[in-house]
Coordinates of C-alpha atoms and ligand atoms in Angstrom, one line a residue:
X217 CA -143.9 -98.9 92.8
X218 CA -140.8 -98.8 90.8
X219 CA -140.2 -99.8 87.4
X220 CA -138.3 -103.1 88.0
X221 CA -141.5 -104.1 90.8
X222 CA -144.1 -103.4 87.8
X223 CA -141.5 -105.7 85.3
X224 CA -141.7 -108.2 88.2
X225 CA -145.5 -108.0 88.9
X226 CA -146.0 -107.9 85.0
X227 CA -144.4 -111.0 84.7
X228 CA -145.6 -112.9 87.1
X229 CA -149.5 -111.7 85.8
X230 CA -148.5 -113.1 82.4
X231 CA -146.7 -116.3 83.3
X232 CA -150.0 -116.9 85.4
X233 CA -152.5 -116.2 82.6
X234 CA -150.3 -118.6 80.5
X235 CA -150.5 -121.6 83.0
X236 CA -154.7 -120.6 83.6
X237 CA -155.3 -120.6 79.5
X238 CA -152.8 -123.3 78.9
X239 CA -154.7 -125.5 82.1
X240 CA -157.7 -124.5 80.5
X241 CA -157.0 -125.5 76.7
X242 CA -155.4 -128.3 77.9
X243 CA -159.2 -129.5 79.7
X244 CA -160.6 -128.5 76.9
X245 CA -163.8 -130.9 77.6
X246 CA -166.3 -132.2 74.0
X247 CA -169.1 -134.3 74.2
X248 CA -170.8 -136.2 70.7
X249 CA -173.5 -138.1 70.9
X250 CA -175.1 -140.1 67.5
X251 CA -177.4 -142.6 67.9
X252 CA -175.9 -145.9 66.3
X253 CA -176.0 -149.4 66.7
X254 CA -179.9 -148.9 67.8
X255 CA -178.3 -147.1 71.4
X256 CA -176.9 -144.0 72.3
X257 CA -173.9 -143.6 71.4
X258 CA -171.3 -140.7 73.3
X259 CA -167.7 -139.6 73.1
X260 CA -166.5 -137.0 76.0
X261 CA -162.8 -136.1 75.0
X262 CA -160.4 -133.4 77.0
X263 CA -157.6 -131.6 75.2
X264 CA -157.1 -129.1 72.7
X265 CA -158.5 -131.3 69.7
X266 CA -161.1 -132.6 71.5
X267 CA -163.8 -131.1 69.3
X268 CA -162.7 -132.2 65.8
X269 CA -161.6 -135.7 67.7
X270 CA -164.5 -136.4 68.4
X271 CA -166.2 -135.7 65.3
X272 CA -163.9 -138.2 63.5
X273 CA -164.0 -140.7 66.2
X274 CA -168.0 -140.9 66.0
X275 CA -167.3 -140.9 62.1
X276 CA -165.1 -144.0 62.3
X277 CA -168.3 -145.7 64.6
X278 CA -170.6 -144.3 61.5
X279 CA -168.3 -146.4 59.2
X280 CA -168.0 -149.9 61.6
X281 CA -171.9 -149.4 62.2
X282 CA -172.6 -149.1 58.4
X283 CA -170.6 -152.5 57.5
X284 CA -172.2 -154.4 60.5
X285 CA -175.7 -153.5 60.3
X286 CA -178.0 -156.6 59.2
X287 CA -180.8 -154.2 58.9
X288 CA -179.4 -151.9 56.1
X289 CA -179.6 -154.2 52.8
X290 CA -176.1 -153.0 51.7
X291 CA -174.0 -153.7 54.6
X292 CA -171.2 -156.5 54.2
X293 CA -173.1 -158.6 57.0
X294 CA -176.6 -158.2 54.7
X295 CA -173.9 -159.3 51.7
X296 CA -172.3 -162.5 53.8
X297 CA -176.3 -163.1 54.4
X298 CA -177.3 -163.2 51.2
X299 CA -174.6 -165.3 49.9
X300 CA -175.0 -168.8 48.8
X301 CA -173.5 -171.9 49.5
X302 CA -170.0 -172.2 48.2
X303 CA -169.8 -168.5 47.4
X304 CA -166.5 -166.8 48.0
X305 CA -167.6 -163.4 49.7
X306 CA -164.6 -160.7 49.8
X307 CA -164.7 -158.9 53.6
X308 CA -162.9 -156.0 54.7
X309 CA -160.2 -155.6 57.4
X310 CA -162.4 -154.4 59.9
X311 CA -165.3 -157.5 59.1
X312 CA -162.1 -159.5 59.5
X313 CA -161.4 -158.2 62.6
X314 CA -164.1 -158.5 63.8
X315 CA -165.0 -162.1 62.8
X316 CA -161.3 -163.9 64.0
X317 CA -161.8 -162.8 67.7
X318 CA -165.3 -163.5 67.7
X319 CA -164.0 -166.8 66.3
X320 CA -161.5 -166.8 69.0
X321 CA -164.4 -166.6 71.5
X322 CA -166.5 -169.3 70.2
X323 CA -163.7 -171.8 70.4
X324 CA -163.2 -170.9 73.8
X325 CA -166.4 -170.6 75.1
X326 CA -167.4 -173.9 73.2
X327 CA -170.1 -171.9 71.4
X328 CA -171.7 -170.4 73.9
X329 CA -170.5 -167.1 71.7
X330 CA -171.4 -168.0 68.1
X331 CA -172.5 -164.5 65.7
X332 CA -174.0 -167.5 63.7
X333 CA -176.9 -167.5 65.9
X334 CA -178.6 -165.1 63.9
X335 CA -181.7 -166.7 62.7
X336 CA -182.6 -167.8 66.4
X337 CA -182.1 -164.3 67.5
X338 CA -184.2 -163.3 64.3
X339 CA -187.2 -165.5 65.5
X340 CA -187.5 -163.8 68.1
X341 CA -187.9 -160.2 66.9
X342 CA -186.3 -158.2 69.9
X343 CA -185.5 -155.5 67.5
X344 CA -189.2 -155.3 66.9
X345 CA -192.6 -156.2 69.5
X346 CA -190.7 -159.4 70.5
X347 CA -192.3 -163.0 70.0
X348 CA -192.1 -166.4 71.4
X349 CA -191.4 -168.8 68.6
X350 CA -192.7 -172.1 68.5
X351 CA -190.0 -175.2 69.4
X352 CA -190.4 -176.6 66.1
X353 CA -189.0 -172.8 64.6
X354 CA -186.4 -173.2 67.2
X355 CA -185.4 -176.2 66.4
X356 CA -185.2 -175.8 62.9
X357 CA -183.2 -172.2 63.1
X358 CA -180.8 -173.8 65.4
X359 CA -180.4 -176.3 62.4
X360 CA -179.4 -173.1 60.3
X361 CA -176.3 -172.2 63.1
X362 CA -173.1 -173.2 64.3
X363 CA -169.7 -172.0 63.5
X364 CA -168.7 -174.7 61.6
X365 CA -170.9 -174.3 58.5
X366 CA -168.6 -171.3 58.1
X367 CA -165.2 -171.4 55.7
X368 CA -163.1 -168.0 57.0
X369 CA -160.0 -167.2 55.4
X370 CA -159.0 -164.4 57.5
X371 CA -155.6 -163.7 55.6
X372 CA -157.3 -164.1 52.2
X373 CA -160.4 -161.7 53.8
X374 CA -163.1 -164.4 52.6
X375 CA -166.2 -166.1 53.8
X376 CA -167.5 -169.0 52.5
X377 CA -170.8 -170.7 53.4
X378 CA -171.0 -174.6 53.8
X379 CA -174.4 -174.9 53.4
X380 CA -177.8 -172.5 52.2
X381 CA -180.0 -169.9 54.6
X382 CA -176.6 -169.5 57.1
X383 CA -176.6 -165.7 59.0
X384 CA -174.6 -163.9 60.9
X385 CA -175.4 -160.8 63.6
X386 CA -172.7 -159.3 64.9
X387 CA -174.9 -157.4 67.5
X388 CA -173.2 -159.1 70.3
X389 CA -169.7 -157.4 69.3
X390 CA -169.5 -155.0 67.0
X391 CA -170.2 -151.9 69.5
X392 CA -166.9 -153.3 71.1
X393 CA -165.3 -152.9 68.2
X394 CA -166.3 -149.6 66.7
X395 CA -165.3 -148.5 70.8
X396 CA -162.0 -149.6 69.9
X397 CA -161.4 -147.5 66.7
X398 CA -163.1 -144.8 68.1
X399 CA -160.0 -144.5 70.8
X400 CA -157.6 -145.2 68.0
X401 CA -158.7 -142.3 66.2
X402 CA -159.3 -139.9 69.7
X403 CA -155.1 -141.2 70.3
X404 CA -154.6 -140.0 66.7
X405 CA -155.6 -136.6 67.1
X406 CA -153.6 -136.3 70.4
X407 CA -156.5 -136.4 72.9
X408 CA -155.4 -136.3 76.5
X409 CA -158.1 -138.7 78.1
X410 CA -161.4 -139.7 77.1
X411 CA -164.1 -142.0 77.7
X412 CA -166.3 -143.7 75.1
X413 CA -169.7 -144.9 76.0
X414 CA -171.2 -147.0 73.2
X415 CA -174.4 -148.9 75.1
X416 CA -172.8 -150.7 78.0
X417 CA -169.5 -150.3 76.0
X418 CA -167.2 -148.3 77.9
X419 CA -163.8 -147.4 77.3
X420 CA -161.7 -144.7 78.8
X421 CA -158.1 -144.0 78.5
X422 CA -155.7 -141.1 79.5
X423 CA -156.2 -138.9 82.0
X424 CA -159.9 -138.2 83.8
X425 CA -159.2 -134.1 84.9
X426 CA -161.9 -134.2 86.9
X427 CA -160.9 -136.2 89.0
X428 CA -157.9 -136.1 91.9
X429 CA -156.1 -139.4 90.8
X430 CA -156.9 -139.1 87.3
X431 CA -158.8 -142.3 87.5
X432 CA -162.3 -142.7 85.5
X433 CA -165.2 -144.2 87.5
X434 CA -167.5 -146.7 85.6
X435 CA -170.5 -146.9 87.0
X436 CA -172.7 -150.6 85.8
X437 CA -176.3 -149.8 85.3
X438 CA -178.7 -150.6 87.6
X439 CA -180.3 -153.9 85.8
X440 CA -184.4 -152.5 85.2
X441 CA -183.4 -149.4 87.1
X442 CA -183.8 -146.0 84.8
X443 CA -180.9 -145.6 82.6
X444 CA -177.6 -143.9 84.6
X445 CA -178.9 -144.9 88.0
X446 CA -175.7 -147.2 89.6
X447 CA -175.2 -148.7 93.0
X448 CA -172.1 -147.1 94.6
X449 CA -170.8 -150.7 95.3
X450 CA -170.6 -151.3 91.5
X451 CA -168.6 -148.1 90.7
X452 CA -165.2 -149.6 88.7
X453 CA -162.4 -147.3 88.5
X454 CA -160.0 -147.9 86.3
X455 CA -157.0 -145.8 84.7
X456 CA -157.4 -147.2 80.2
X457 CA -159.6 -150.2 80.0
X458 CA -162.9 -151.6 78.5
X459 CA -165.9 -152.1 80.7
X460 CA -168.3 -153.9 79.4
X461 CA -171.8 -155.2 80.1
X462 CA -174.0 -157.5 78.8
X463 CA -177.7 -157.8 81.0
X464 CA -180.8 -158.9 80.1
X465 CA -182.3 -155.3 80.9
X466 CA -180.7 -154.1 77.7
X467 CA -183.2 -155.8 75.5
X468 CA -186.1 -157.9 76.7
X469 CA -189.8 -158.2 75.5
X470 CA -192.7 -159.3 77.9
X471 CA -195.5 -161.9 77.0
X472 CA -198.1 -163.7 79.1
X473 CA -196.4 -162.2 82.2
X474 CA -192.6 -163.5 81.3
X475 CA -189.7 -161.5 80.5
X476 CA -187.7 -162.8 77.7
X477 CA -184.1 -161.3 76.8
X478 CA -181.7 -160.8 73.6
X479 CA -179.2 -162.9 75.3
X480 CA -179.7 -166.4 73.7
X481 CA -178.1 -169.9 74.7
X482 CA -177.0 -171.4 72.1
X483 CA -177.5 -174.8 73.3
X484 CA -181.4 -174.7 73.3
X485 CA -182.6 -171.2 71.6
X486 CA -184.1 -169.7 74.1
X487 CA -182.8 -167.0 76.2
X488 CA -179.9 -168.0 79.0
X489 CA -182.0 -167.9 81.8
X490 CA -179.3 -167.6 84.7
X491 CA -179.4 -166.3 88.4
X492 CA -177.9 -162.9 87.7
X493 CA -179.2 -159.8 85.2
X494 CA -176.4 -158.6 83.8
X495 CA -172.4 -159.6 83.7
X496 CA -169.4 -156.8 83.3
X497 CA -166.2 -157.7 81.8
X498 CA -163.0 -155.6 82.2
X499 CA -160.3 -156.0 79.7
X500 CA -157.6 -154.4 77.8
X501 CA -159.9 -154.2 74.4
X502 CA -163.6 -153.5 73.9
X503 CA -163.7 -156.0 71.0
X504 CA -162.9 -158.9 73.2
X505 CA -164.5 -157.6 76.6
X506 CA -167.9 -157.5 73.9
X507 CA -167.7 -160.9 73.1
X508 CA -166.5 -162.0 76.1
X509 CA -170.0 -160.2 78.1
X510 CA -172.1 -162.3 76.0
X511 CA -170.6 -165.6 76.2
X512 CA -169.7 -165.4 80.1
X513 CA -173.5 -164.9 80.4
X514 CA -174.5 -167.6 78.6
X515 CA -171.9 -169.7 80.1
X516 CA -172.8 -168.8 83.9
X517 CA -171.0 -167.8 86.8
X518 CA -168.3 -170.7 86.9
X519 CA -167.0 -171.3 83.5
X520 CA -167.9 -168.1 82.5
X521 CA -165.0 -166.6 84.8
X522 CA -163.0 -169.3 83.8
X523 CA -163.4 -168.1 80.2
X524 CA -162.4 -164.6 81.2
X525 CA -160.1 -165.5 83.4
X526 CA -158.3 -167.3 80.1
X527 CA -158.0 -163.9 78.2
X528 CA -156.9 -162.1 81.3
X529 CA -160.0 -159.9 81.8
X530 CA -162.1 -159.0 85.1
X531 CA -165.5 -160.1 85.1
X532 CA -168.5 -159.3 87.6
X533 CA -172.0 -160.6 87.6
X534 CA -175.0 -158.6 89.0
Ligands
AMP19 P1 -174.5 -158.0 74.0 O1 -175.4 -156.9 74.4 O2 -173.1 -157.6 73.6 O3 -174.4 -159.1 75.0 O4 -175.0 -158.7 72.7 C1 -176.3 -159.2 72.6 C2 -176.7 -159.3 71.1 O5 -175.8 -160.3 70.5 C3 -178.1 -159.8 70.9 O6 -179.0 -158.7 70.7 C4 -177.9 -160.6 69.6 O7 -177.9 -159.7 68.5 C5 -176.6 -161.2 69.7 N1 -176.5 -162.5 70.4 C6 -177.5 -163.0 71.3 N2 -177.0 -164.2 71.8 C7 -175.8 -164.4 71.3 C8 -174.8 -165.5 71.4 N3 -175.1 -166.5 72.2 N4 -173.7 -165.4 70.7 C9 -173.4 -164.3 69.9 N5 -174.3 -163.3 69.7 C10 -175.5 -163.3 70.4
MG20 MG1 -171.3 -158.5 73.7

């Protein structure tokens, strides 16, 4: 071989090894996991940043999960619980957030969506052994809910209580959310594609490199099947969206032979007993497509897709 041939063939090797570690970089693939918001919580993110992506994106959950969680006494929910009557409580941007869509919802849903259920969903200890309350409890816990003993300034960032003993649980949202910033921050640090997978809260975006078109492929649980197992009739593909689910699988407790779930109906206090186990909404955000899962399920079939229908969103019930 000549000289110019071995330039040629030199060449070539190196513009080849460029495209091979440049494909490669470029798929750089990173998984997190932390468990938050009592679930498993996982990032998978592809690009050159995907490591340190990641790491900030779960940080940002740490942060949404710290603020929300009723359990921890010094979160601003445990703050807007222990506030009385008349008190102005000061919230942050991201409690506001979270609190004018859920709003949003509970206008539209005519309640069926209302974070101010939180001492009916208390009664019932789902987050511990689980226990039927009596009707009188019920009764008197549903006496302690409702949107409307609620004052929110969302410009000002205030809540104000209208009456004593009002809660809030933002368990029926907040993974939605903290979904959301976690993509913001993934987009921040450049990340290609990713997909997000906060408890039934699924969000993807970008590219998928493993797969031909790019697409991502949701798969929705199983309802009582073990965890990952998914029909292949309820595979979802879909290019940036939120995919969410809401089923009575997720939480549940059994007594005397009877299932009873974390999904509660406003209207009476017990769980929304309905014909289907779970319901999936597809929408452009995770912090609507959260609130939207749990009030299309305690809505039912027909208003519920009415209601999603209303913000534009997909819904499916299983
Ligand atoms: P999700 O899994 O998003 O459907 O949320 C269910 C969680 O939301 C429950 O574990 C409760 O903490 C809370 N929740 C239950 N019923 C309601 C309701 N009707 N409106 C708002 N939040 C609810
Ligand atoms: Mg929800």
């Amino acid at each position: 071989m000549n000289k110019l041939r071995w330039g040629i063939l030199a060449v070539v090797l190196v513009v080849c090894a460029a495209l091979f570690f440049g494909f490669v970089l470029h798929n750089e693939e990173y998984t997190g996991q932390e468990f938050m918001f009592d679930t498993l919580c996982s990032i998978t993110a592809y690009g050159d940043e995907a490591q340190n992506a990641v790491e900030a994106a779960l940080e940002r959950a740490r942060e949404i999960h710290s603020i929300t969680n009723g359990f921890s006494g010094d979160s601003e929910v445990s703050g807007i619980n222990s506030a009385k009557a008349g008190e102005k409580v000061k919230i942050s941007r991201d409690i506001a957030k979270i609190l004018q869509t859920a709003r949003k919802v509970e206008t539209a849903s005519n309640g069926a969506f209302d974070v101010s259920i939180a001492s009916v969903v208390r009664l019932w200890n789902f987050d511990g052994e689980g226990r039927v309350p009596s009707e009188k409890e019920i009764a008197e816990a549903l006496s302690r809910s409702g949107g409307e003993k609620f004052i929110m300034d969302f410009d000002e960032g205030l809540v104000i209580k209208k009456e004593d003993g009002i809660l809030i649980d933002l368990g029926g949202v907040a993974k939605g959310y903290a979904a959301d910033e976690a993509v913001k921050v993934l987009k921040e640090h450049g990340v290609q594609g990713a997909i997000v997978d906060f408890g039934g809260n699924i969000l993807c975006f970008g590219k998928n490199p493993n797969s031909d078109d790019g697409l991502w492929r949701v798969g929705v649980q199983k309802p009582f099947a073990p965890l990952g197992e998914v029909d292949e009739e309820n595979i979802i593909e879909v290019s940036e969206a939120a995919v969410v689910t809401s089923g009575t699988y997720q939480r549940y407790f059994e007594k005397n032979g009877e299932k009873y779930h974390h999904i509660i109906d406003t209207a009476t206090g017990y769980p929304a007993n309905r014909e289907y186990s779970s319901v999936t909404v597809v929408a452009e955000n995770g912090l609507v497509a959260d609130c939207l899962s749990t009030a299309c399920f305690v809505l039912g079939k027909e208003k519920g897709t009415e209601l999603a229908k209303s913000f534009g969103a997909e819904i499916f019930f299983k």
